[in-house]
Amino acid sequence: MQARDIGARLDGFKAPPHPSGVLLRGAHVQLEPLEAELHAADLHRAFAADDAVWDYLGYGPFTSTAAYHRWVKDHEASRDPVFFALRDLATGHAAGQASFLRIDQGHGVIEVGHLCFAPELQKTRATTEAMFLMMQWAFDAGYRRYEWKCNALNMPSRRAAQRLGFSFEGIFRQHMITKGCNRDTAWFSVIDSEWPGLREAFRAWLAPENFSPEGRQREKLGDLTGLVRSGSDPAL
């Protein structure tokens, strides 16, 4: 009997490492393992500038530095999600958080999420570089699939995913209940075969020569990653 095709064999696949303890440094940002004593006060100061940064997360806003400190203390040792603080190297201040989550080493799948960027960090090269560094670590470590999920109503997040080179995969209806409200979830991914092209797109965008002396971009990242993405979000 002829064997049925059940998919390409992956005989050389080895489970990638877990991201705990990882520190990532770029030209504009450093991602440090989140620690309450090191980061909570700085992050709360930055996040307090606009409570809306918490709108689509399942927690926050926090009413005091002490409340956010307790939350960080409860999560700093987590192995899934693995949280990072984003330190802006231009200012020296921590002004964002991010995480790896749904870490499936056996299948080579990892997700980026729990993204919260203070107003001072939004729409900067530092945030884009942070997303590049996390994606680079995942694929260099041997993960095959890198995921982004967000509330389907969160159009800034959907635009960000597409700009960063994630391909839209669909909407999971009534996927979650968040803060007492229904959440339909938009799913996006990058797979390892797309990474070499996306890596070059990020490098081209982040290159100093892509920016004018006033800091204006010459080429848009979305235009560069659009050459690699396998699917676009129909809502954009």
XYZ file of N, CA and C in Angstrom:
708
model
N 0.851 -1.204 0.000
C 0.000 0.000 0.000
C 0.879 1.244 0.000
N 0.533 2.198 -0.854
C 1.297 3.434 -0.924
C 1.002 4.310 0.300
N 2.071 4.813 0.909
C 1.915 5.652 2.101
C 1.251 6.965 1.728
N 0.357 7.415 2.575
C -0.308 8.705 2.355
C 0.623 9.843 2.755
N 0.511 10.930 2.025
C 1.295 12.121 2.339
C 0.643 12.833 3.517
N 1.365 12.941 4.629
C 0.827 13.644 5.796
C 1.619 14.909 6.107
N 2.506 15.301 5.200
C 3.276 16.523 5.397
C 4.761 16.283 5.244
N 5.495 17.361 5.037
C 6.944 17.268 4.873
C 7.590 16.759 6.159
N 8.515 15.838 6.020
C 9.213 15.298 7.179
C 10.192 16.333 7.726
N 10.339 16.322 9.032
C 11.227 17.267 9.711
C 12.215 16.490 10.575
N 12.926 15.581 9.942
C 13.820 14.701 10.704
C 14.924 15.469 11.418
N 15.303 16.635 10.894
C 16.386 17.390 11.519
C 15.944 18.360 12.586
N 14.634 18.400 12.877
C 14.137 19.373 13.847
C 14.579 19.012 15.260
N 15.076 20.009 15.989
C 15.416 19.866 17.397
C 14.665 20.938 18.177
N 14.135 20.567 19.304
C 13.372 21.524 20.105
C 14.255 22.711 20.466
N 13.807 23.925 20.195
C 14.608 25.118 20.510
C 14.632 25.391 22.007
N 15.554 26.233 22.453
C 15.652 26.534 23.883
C 14.523 27.419 24.375
N 14.341 27.402 25.683
C 13.380 28.273 26.340
C 13.988 29.671 26.463
N 13.185 30.736 26.357
C 13.748 32.096 26.369
C 14.017 32.689 27.745
N 13.908 31.927 28.808
C 14.143 32.498 30.137
C 15.589 32.983 30.251
N 15.761 34.148 30.882
C 17.084 34.703 31.106
C 17.692 35.414 29.925
N 16.970 35.502 28.811
C 17.500 36.138 27.607
C 17.577 37.657 27.805
N 18.669 38.258 27.375
C 18.825 39.706 27.332
C 19.176 40.085 25.904
N 18.464 41.054 25.349
C 18.640 41.440 23.955
C 18.971 42.933 23.880
N 20.037 43.256 23.166
C 20.456 44.657 23.067
C 20.621 45.059 21.608
N 20.044 46.198 21.264
C 20.199 46.756 19.935
C 20.853 48.115 19.999
N 20.686 48.886 18.940
C 21.246 50.229 18.899
C 20.395 51.230 19.669
N 19.084 50.941 19.798
C 18.149 51.901 20.391
C 17.470 51.388 21.653
N 17.461 50.085 21.863
C 16.686 49.509 22.966
C 17.386 48.287 23.516
N 17.160 48.048 24.794
C 17.613 46.816 25.431
C 16.425 46.143 26.099
N 16.247 44.841 25.844
C 15.186 44.065 26.474
C 15.799 43.269 27.609
N 15.335 43.556 28.823
C 15.881 42.960 30.029
C 14.813 42.108 30.702
N 15.191 40.950 31.270
C 14.207 40.182 32.042
C 13.540 41.076 33.087
N 12.220 41.097 33.066
C 11.468 42.009 33.927
C 11.687 41.680 35.396
N 12.046 42.701 36.182
C 12.242 42.541 37.621
C 11.593 43.717 38.338
N 10.848 43.410 39.376
C 10.121 44.455 40.093
C 11.055 45.525 40.651
N 12.145 45.108 41.292
C 13.026 46.079 41.930
C 13.739 46.961 40.913
N 14.019 46.425 39.746
C 14.753 47.176 38.734
C 13.859 48.052 37.867
N 12.626 47.583 37.604
C 11.843 48.196 36.538
C 10.494 48.765 36.936
N 9.879 48.288 38.016
C 8.475 48.619 38.270
C 8.239 50.121 38.408
N 9.067 50.815 39.175
C 8.836 52.247 39.391
C 8.979 53.029 38.093
N 10.015 52.701 37.322
C 10.242 53.396 36.054
C 9.104 53.137 35.076
N 8.682 51.879 34.984
C 7.606 51.537 34.059
C 6.290 52.180 34.471
N 5.979 52.152 35.752
C 4.721 52.760 36.181
C 4.721 54.251 35.886
N 5.841 54.925 36.117
C 5.951 56.343 35.767
C 5.623 56.566 34.299
N 6.192 55.724 33.434
C 5.989 55.899 31.998
C 4.561 55.562 31.583
N 4.020 54.461 32.100
C 2.672 54.045 31.717
C 1.596 55.001 32.237
N 1.865 55.647 33.370
C 0.863 56.527 33.984
C 0.524 57.725 33.103
N 1.327 57.979 32.081
C 1.059 59.108 31.179
C -0.207 58.911 30.360
N -0.660 57.650 30.229
C -1.870 57.404 29.435
C -2.431 56.027 29.790
N -3.531 56.004 30.542
C -4.142 54.728 30.942
C -4.600 53.898 29.746
N -4.772 54.527 28.582
C -5.259 53.802 27.414
C -4.289 52.714 26.948
N -3.040 52.761 27.398
C -2.089 51.719 26.972
C -2.530 50.336 27.455
N -3.409 50.293 28.461
C -3.869 49.020 29.019
C -5.198 48.549 28.430
N -5.800 49.308 27.530
C -7.170 49.033 27.098
C -7.374 47.591 26.635
N -6.465 47.039 25.866
C -6.673 45.727 25.256
C -5.927 44.610 25.975
N -5.357 44.902 27.134
C -4.718 43.866 27.944
C -5.695 43.391 29.011
N -5.445 42.219 29.547
C -6.359 41.633 30.525
C -6.154 42.145 31.932
N -5.325 43.136 32.116
C -4.994 43.704 33.426
C -4.647 45.170 33.213
N -4.535 45.910 34.340
C -4.234 47.322 34.251
C -5.480 48.137 33.872
N -5.411 49.467 34.020
C -4.267 50.219 34.535
C -4.083 50.028 36.048
N -2.913 50.404 36.520
C -2.564 50.248 37.929
C -2.631 51.605 38.623
N -3.257 51.622 39.783
C -3.555 52.890 40.450
C -2.351 53.481 41.166
N -1.307 52.684 41.364
C -0.140 53.187 42.092
C 1.088 52.397 41.687
N 2.239 52.955 41.990
C 3.497 52.240 41.754
C 3.515 50.942 42.542
N 2.983 50.976 43.771
C 2.973 49.778 44.608
C 2.134 48.670 43.982
N 0.995 49.036 43.386
C 0.135 48.028 42.761
C 0.826 47.401 41.555
N 1.482 48.227 40.747
C 2.195 47.670 39.592
C 3.398 46.863 40.060
N 4.069 47.300 41.092
C 5.204 46.552 41.655
C 4.764 45.153 42.068
N 3.600 45.058 42.714
C 3.093 43.741 43.132
C 2.813 42.867 41.909
N 2.228 43.463 40.875
C 1.938 42.684 39.665
C 3.232 42.163 39.046
N 4.236 43.025 38.929
C 5.517 42.584 38.362
C 6.143 41.507 39.233
N 6.086 41.694 40.542
C 6.665 40.702 41.464
C 6.020 39.347 41.268
N 4.727 39.334 41.009
C 3.997 38.081 40.808
C 4.331 37.418 39.473
N 4.856 38.181 38.515
C 5.055 37.655 37.168
C 6.516 37.586 36.727
N 7.422 38.150 37.499
C 8.809 38.229 37.041
C 9.481 36.865 36.912
N 9.019 35.861 37.654
C 9.627 34.532 37.571
C 8.864 33.587 36.645
N 7.829 34.093 36.001
C 7.014 33.246 35.125
C 7.849 32.677 33.977
N 7.605 31.425 33.659
C 8.269 30.805 32.504
C 7.384 30.805 31.271
N 6.141 31.197 31.415
C 5.258 31.361 30.274
C 4.016 32.124 30.750
N 3.960 33.425 30.456
C 4.843 34.236 29.634
C 6.197 34.515 30.292
N 7.190 34.834 29.465
C 8.483 35.343 29.901
C 8.495 36.832 29.583
N 8.518 37.656 30.626
C 8.366 39.100 30.461
C 9.713 39.815 30.352
N 9.686 40.888 29.580
C 10.837 41.768 29.424
C 10.434 43.210 29.694
N 11.380 43.985 30.210
C 11.259 45.436 30.229
C 12.057 45.995 29.071
N 11.506 46.999 28.399
C 12.187 47.652 27.286
C 12.821 48.939 27.797
N 14.146 48.976 27.728
C 14.866 50.166 28.170
C 15.281 50.988 26.947
N 14.822 52.212 26.883
C 15.187 53.128 25.803
C 16.627 53.568 26.046
N 17.531 53.205 25.148
C 18.940 53.517 25.352
C 19.236 55.005 25.181
N 18.333 55.741 24.544
C 18.535 57.188 24.401
C 18.313 57.915 25.725
N 17.374 57.416 26.533
C 17.039 58.075 27.799
C 17.534 57.308 29.020
N 17.780 56.016 28.847
C 18.157 55.178 29.980
C 16.980 54.666 30.774
N 15.760 55.076 30.405
C 14.571 54.699 31.167
C 13.875 53.478 30.563
N 13.312 52.642 31.441
C 12.409 51.579 31.001
C 11.057 52.207 30.697
N 10.507 51.917 29.524
C 9.258 52.564 29.116
C 8.347 51.622 28.348
N 8.571 50.316 28.449
C 7.702 49.366 27.771
C 7.903 47.964 28.316
N 6.918 47.122 28.062
C 7.035 45.708 28.420
C 6.612 44.869 27.222
N 7.135 43.645 27.174
C 6.794 42.685 26.130
C 7.052 41.303 26.696
N 6.569 40.279 25.991
C 6.817 38.921 26.476
C 6.843 37.932 25.332
N 7.516 36.829 25.563
C 7.303 35.599 24.817
C 6.263 34.794 25.591
N 5.322 34.168 24.893
C 4.302 33.380 25.563
C 3.847 32.233 24.677
N 3.008 31.390 25.250
C 2.549 30.174 24.561
C 3.743 29.475 23.911
N 4.741 29.247 24.747
C 6.030 28.736 24.292
C 5.927 27.222 24.136
N 5.924 26.757 22.909
C 5.772 25.332 22.589
C 7.063 24.855 21.935
N 8.019 24.461 22.767
C 9.320 24.057 22.251
C 9.219 22.805 21.386
N 8.320 21.898 21.756
C 8.196 20.639 21.032
C 7.768 20.800 19.594
N 6.985 21.850 19.324
C 6.529 22.118 17.966
C 7.230 23.322 17.338
N 8.093 23.962 18.095
C 8.821 25.103 17.562
C 7.958 26.313 17.320
N 7.016 26.581 18.235
C 6.086 27.702 18.082
C 6.206 28.617 19.302
N 6.221 29.918 19.048
C 6.313 30.891 20.137
C 5.542 32.141 19.728
N 4.999 32.832 20.698
C 4.190 34.029 20.432
C 4.817 35.236 21.107
N 4.633 36.404 20.532
C 5.002 37.662 21.165
C 3.720 38.337 21.630
N 3.742 38.883 22.827
C 2.525 39.520 23.329
C 2.756 40.273 24.618
N 1.640 40.601 25.301
C 1.670 41.453 26.497
C 2.416 42.750 26.192
N 2.200 43.275 24.996
C 2.908 44.477 24.580
C 2.257 45.712 25.192
N 3.064 46.514 25.843
C 2.588 47.756 26.429
C 3.709 48.780 26.308
N 3.491 49.786 25.477
C 4.493 50.804 25.232
C 3.977 52.141 25.744
N 4.748 52.773 26.615
C 4.383 54.094 27.111
C 4.400 55.106 25.974
N 3.663 56.200 26.105
C 3.639 57.208 25.040
C 5.028 57.645 24.593
N 5.968 57.754 25.520
C 7.310 58.218 25.156
C 8.059 57.230 24.265
N 7.601 55.971 24.224
C 8.271 54.947 23.436
C 7.521 54.621 22.144
N 6.279 55.054 22.059
C 5.466 54.715 20.896
C 5.979 55.399 19.634
N 5.885 54.665 18.510
C 6.265 55.191 17.197
C 7.716 55.661 17.176
N 8.585 54.893 17.819
C 10.014 55.177 17.806
C 10.754 54.013 17.172
N 11.996 54.262 16.776
C 12.826 53.180 16.265
C 13.052 52.121 17.342
N 13.030 52.529 18.601
C 13.273 51.582 19.691
C 12.219 50.483 19.729
N 10.943 50.823 19.549
C 9.905 49.800 19.614
C 10.009 48.837 18.434
N 10.264 49.382 17.245
C 10.425 48.511 16.077
C 11.641 47.611 16.255
N 12.727 48.176 16.746
C 13.928 47.361 16.962
C 13.674 46.277 18.006
N 12.899 46.588 19.038
C 12.581 45.580 20.051
C 11.847 44.402 19.434
N 10.874 44.681 18.560
C 10.144 43.607 17.903
C 11.061 42.806 16.971
N 11.979 43.484 16.307
C 12.962 42.801 15.466
C 13.863 41.898 16.303
N 14.353 42.396 17.430
C 15.258 41.602 18.260
C 14.582 40.352 18.801
N 13.308 40.464 19.183
C 12.600 39.296 19.691
C 12.370 38.274 18.583
N 11.974 38.754 17.399
C 11.754 37.848 16.280
C 13.069 37.186 15.865
N 14.126 37.968 15.838
C 15.433 37.430 15.472
C 15.873 36.341 16.451
N 15.691 36.604 17.748
C 16.076 35.592 18.734
C 15.304 34.300 18.493
N 13.997 34.416 18.270
C 13.165 33.220 18.121
C 13.609 32.371 16.939
N 13.829 32.976 15.787
C 14.198 32.184 14.617
C 15.647 31.707 14.693
N 16.532 32.526 15.245
C 17.909 32.061 15.426
C 17.976 30.890 16.399
N 17.056 30.864 17.364
C 17.031 29.775 18.349
C 16.467 28.485 17.775
N 15.764 28.567 16.632
C 15.236 27.369 15.992
C 13.735 27.225 16.006
N 12.998 28.278 16.435
C 11.535 28.218 16.356
C 11.103 28.306 14.897
N 10.024 27.605 14.566
C 9.544 27.509 13.186
C 8.417 28.500 12.894
N 7.716 28.900 13.936
C 6.522 29.740 13.774
C 6.498 30.768 14.895
N 6.234 32.024 14.513
C 6.235 33.141 15.452
C 4.885 33.831 15.320
N 4.147 33.929 16.420
C 2.748 34.353 16.359
C 2.522 35.721 16.993
N 1.489 36.373 16.502
C 0.984 37.646 17.059
C -0.523 37.509 17.098
N -1.120 37.746 18.243
C -2.574 37.726 18.375
C -3.020 38.990 19.089
N -4.187 39.486 18.721
C -4.691 40.689 19.375
C -6.207 40.728 19.274
N -6.809 41.545 20.126
C -8.240 41.802 20.037
C -8.547 42.294 18.621
N -9.530 41.685 17.987
C -9.853 42.064 16.611
C -10.282 43.519 16.488
N -10.727 44.134 17.587
C -11.102 45.548 17.569
C -9.895 46.474 17.686
N -8.741 45.900 18.001
C -7.532 46.701 18.227
C -6.834 46.951 16.890
N -7.328 47.930 16.159
C -6.795 48.180 14.819
C -5.342 48.664 14.836
N -4.899 49.456 15.820
C -3.473 49.793 15.845
C -2.577 48.558 15.947
N -3.017 47.555 16.731
C -2.227 46.336 16.847
C -2.230 45.552 15.544
N -3.363 45.500 14.868
C -3.429 44.800 13.584
C -2.553 45.486 12.541
N -2.560 46.822 12.549
C -1.684 47.548 11.621
C -0.218 47.289 11.951
N 0.095 47.265 13.238
C 1.481 47.017 13.652
C 1.938 45.635 13.214
N 1.081 44.630 13.398
C 1.450 43.268 13.006
C 1.774 43.203 11.517
N 0.936 43.816 10.700
C 1.176 43.776 9.259
C 2.432 44.559 8.897
N 2.633 45.705 9.506
C 3.842 46.492 9.249
C 5.093 45.687 9.583
N 5.044 44.893 10.644
C 6.199 44.114 11.088
C 6.405 42.834 10.283
N 5.517 42.573 9.336
C 5.710 41.433 8.452
C 4.908 40.201 8.787
N 3.996 40.292 9.766
C 3.143 39.156 10.094
C 2.046 39.017 9.041
N 1.720 37.791 8.709
C 0.649 37.507 7.757
C -0.648 37.202 8.509
N -1.719 37.812 8.071
C -3.038 37.617 8.681
C -3.531 36.200 8.402
N -4.074 35.543 9.441
C -4.562 34.172 9.290
C -6.048 34.016 9.583
N -6.680 35.023 10.149
C -8.111 34.909 10.387
C -8.534 35.439 11.740
N -9.836 35.333 12.011
C -10.430 35.791 13.265
C -10.983 34.583 14.017
N -10.549 34.406 15.245
C -11.139 33.396 16.127
C -12.280 34.072 16.883
N -13.509 33.692 16.556
C -14.681 34.346 17.121
C -14.917 33.902 18.560
N -15.328 34.863 19.406
C -15.625 34.591 20.819
C -14.534 33.744 21.455
N -13.310 34.187 21.223
C -12.135 33.434 21.661
C -11.889 33.567 23.155
N -12.172 34.759 23.712
C -11.853 35.016 25.109
C -12.879 35.973 25.714
N -12.832 36.061 27.047
C -13.531 37.120 27.776
C -12.454 37.935 28.473
N -12.379 39.223 28.141
C -11.341 40.090 28.688
C -11.982 41.281 29.374
N -11.678 41.440 30.655
C -12.247 42.528 31.447
C -13.768 42.538 31.344
N -14.365 41.335 31.317
C -15.812 41.190 31.279
C -16.432 41.378 29.915
N -15.589 41.526 28.875
C -16.098 41.770 27.523
C -15.676 40.656 26.577
N -16.530 40.407 25.569
C -16.164 39.442 24.539
C -14.927 39.906 23.798
N -14.081 38.939 23.431
C -12.935 39.239 22.563
C -12.891 38.260 21.403
N -13.079 38.791 20.195
C -12.707 38.067 18.990
C -11.224 38.347 18.774
N -10.467 37.339 18.364
C -9.019 37.479 18.276
C -8.541 37.367 16.838
N -7.756 38.358 16.417
C -7.098 38.319 15.109
C -5.762 37.603 15.251
N -5.518 36.628 14.350
C -4.300 35.818 14.389
C -3.385 36.190 13.228
N -2.082 36.287 13.548
C -1.048 36.571 12.557
C 0.148 35.666 12.834
N 0.966 35.442 11.818
C 2.180 34.656 12.032
C 3.257 35.027 11.030
N 4.478 34.684 11.422
C 5.639 34.625 10.527
C 6.191 33.216 10.657
N 6.595 32.601 9.552
C 7.226 31.283 9.619
C 8.683 31.389 9.180
N 9.444 30.348 9.524
C 10.894 30.442 9.374
C 11.353 30.683 7.942
N 10.613 30.188 6.954
C 11.019 30.404 5.569
C 10.896 31.872 5.153
N 10.078 32.645 5.867
C 9.904 34.067 5.570
C 10.930 34.938 6.290
N 11.549 34.385 7.308
C 12.421 35.184 8.155
C 13.609 35.805 7.421
N 14.338 35.093 6.557
C 15.485 35.744 5.904
C 15.100 37.029 5.163
N 13.979 37.007 4.454
C 13.540 38.206 3.759
C 13.123 39.306 4.712
N 12.418 38.945 5.789
C 12.004 39.941 6.768
C 13.208 40.520 7.504
N 14.177 39.682 7.804
C 15.385 40.171 8.488
C 16.057 41.266 7.655
N 16.152 41.052 6.358
C 16.768 42.069 5.514
C 15.913 43.324 5.446
N 14.584 43.165 5.475
C 13.697 44.331 5.484
C 13.904 45.156 6.750
N 13.972 44.496 7.895
C 14.218 45.207 9.160
C 15.567 45.903 9.134
N 16.589 45.198 8.671
C 17.930 45.797 8.652
C 17.980 47.020 7.751
N 17.297 46.938 6.609
C 17.270 48.083 5.707
C 16.547 49.260 6.344
N 15.430 48.973 7.041
C 14.666 50.060 7.658
C 15.421 50.682 8.824
N 16.080 49.853 9.637
C 16.777 50.342 10.824
C 18.108 51.013 10.510
N 18.620 50.844 9.291
C 19.917 51.414 8.923
C 19.886 52.936 9.087
N 20.933 53.526 9.648
C 20.955 54.989 9.841
C 20.672 55.768 8.572
N 21.133 55.242 7.418
C 20.937 55.977 6.176
C 19.475 56.000 5.722
N 18.604 55.209 6.377
C 17.183 55.252 6.031
C 16.477 56.429 6.688
N 17.188 57.209 7.491
C 16.564 58.310 8.216
C 17.281 59.621 7.899
N 16.492 60.643 7.737
C 17.037 61.973 7.487
C 17.667 62.508 8.775
N 18.418 63.590 8.693
C 18.981 64.185 9.917
C 17.908 64.564 10.938
N 16.689 64.810 10.458
C 15.574 65.139 11.370
C 14.876 63.901 11.909
N 15.329 62.717 11.492
C 14.747 61.473 11.990
C 13.590 60.949 11.175
N 13.335 61.514 9.996
C 12.230 61.039 9.159
C 12.675 59.832 8.343
N 11.798 58.814 8.311
C 12.132 57.620 7.546
C 12.060 57.899 6.046
N 12.960 57.288 5.311
C 12.961 57.430 3.855
C 12.140 56.310 3.215
N 12.306 55.089 3.685
C 11.484 53.961 3.239
C 10.647 53.478 4.406
N 9.395 53.123 4.152
C 8.508 52.620 5.192
C 8.741 51.128 5.402
N 8.730 50.717 6.670
C 8.939 49.302 6.961
C 7.854 48.451 6.320
N 6.610 48.908 6.357
C 5.516 48.136 5.771
C 5.690 47.879 4.294
N 6.318 48.835 3.585
C 6.582 48.627 2.160
C 7.636 47.539 1.962
N 8.619 47.504 2.857
C 9.686 46.509 2.752
C 9.197 45.120 3.144
N 8.450 45.027 4.233
C 7.969 43.713 4.674
C 6.863 43.200 3.771
N 6.154 44.125 3.110
C 5.078 43.705 2.211
C 5.564 42.842 1.069
N 6.836 42.925 0.739
C 7.404 42.095 -0.315
C 7.558 40.644 0.125
N 7.473 40.389 1.441
C 7.712 39.056 1.999
C 6.431 38.423 2.537
N 5.529 39.239 3.086
C 4.321 38.711 3.711
C 3.522 37.840 2.745
N 2.985 36.747 3.269
C 2.195 35.860 2.421
C 0.711 36.199 2.413
N 0.275 37.055 3.336
C -1.145 37.408 3.394
C -1.361 38.735 4.072
N -2.362 39.485 3.616
C -2.670 40.803 4.166
C -3.968 40.768 4.961
N -4.082 41.692 5.902
C -5.277 41.815 6.721
C -6.345 42.541 5.896
N -7.473 41.917 5.617
C -8.485 42.570 4.783
C -9.120 43.779 5.411
N -8.952 43.958 6.722
C -9.557 45.105 7.388
C -8.705 46.364 7.257
N -7.500 46.229 6.722
C -6.584 47.375 6.656
C -6.565 47.974 5.253
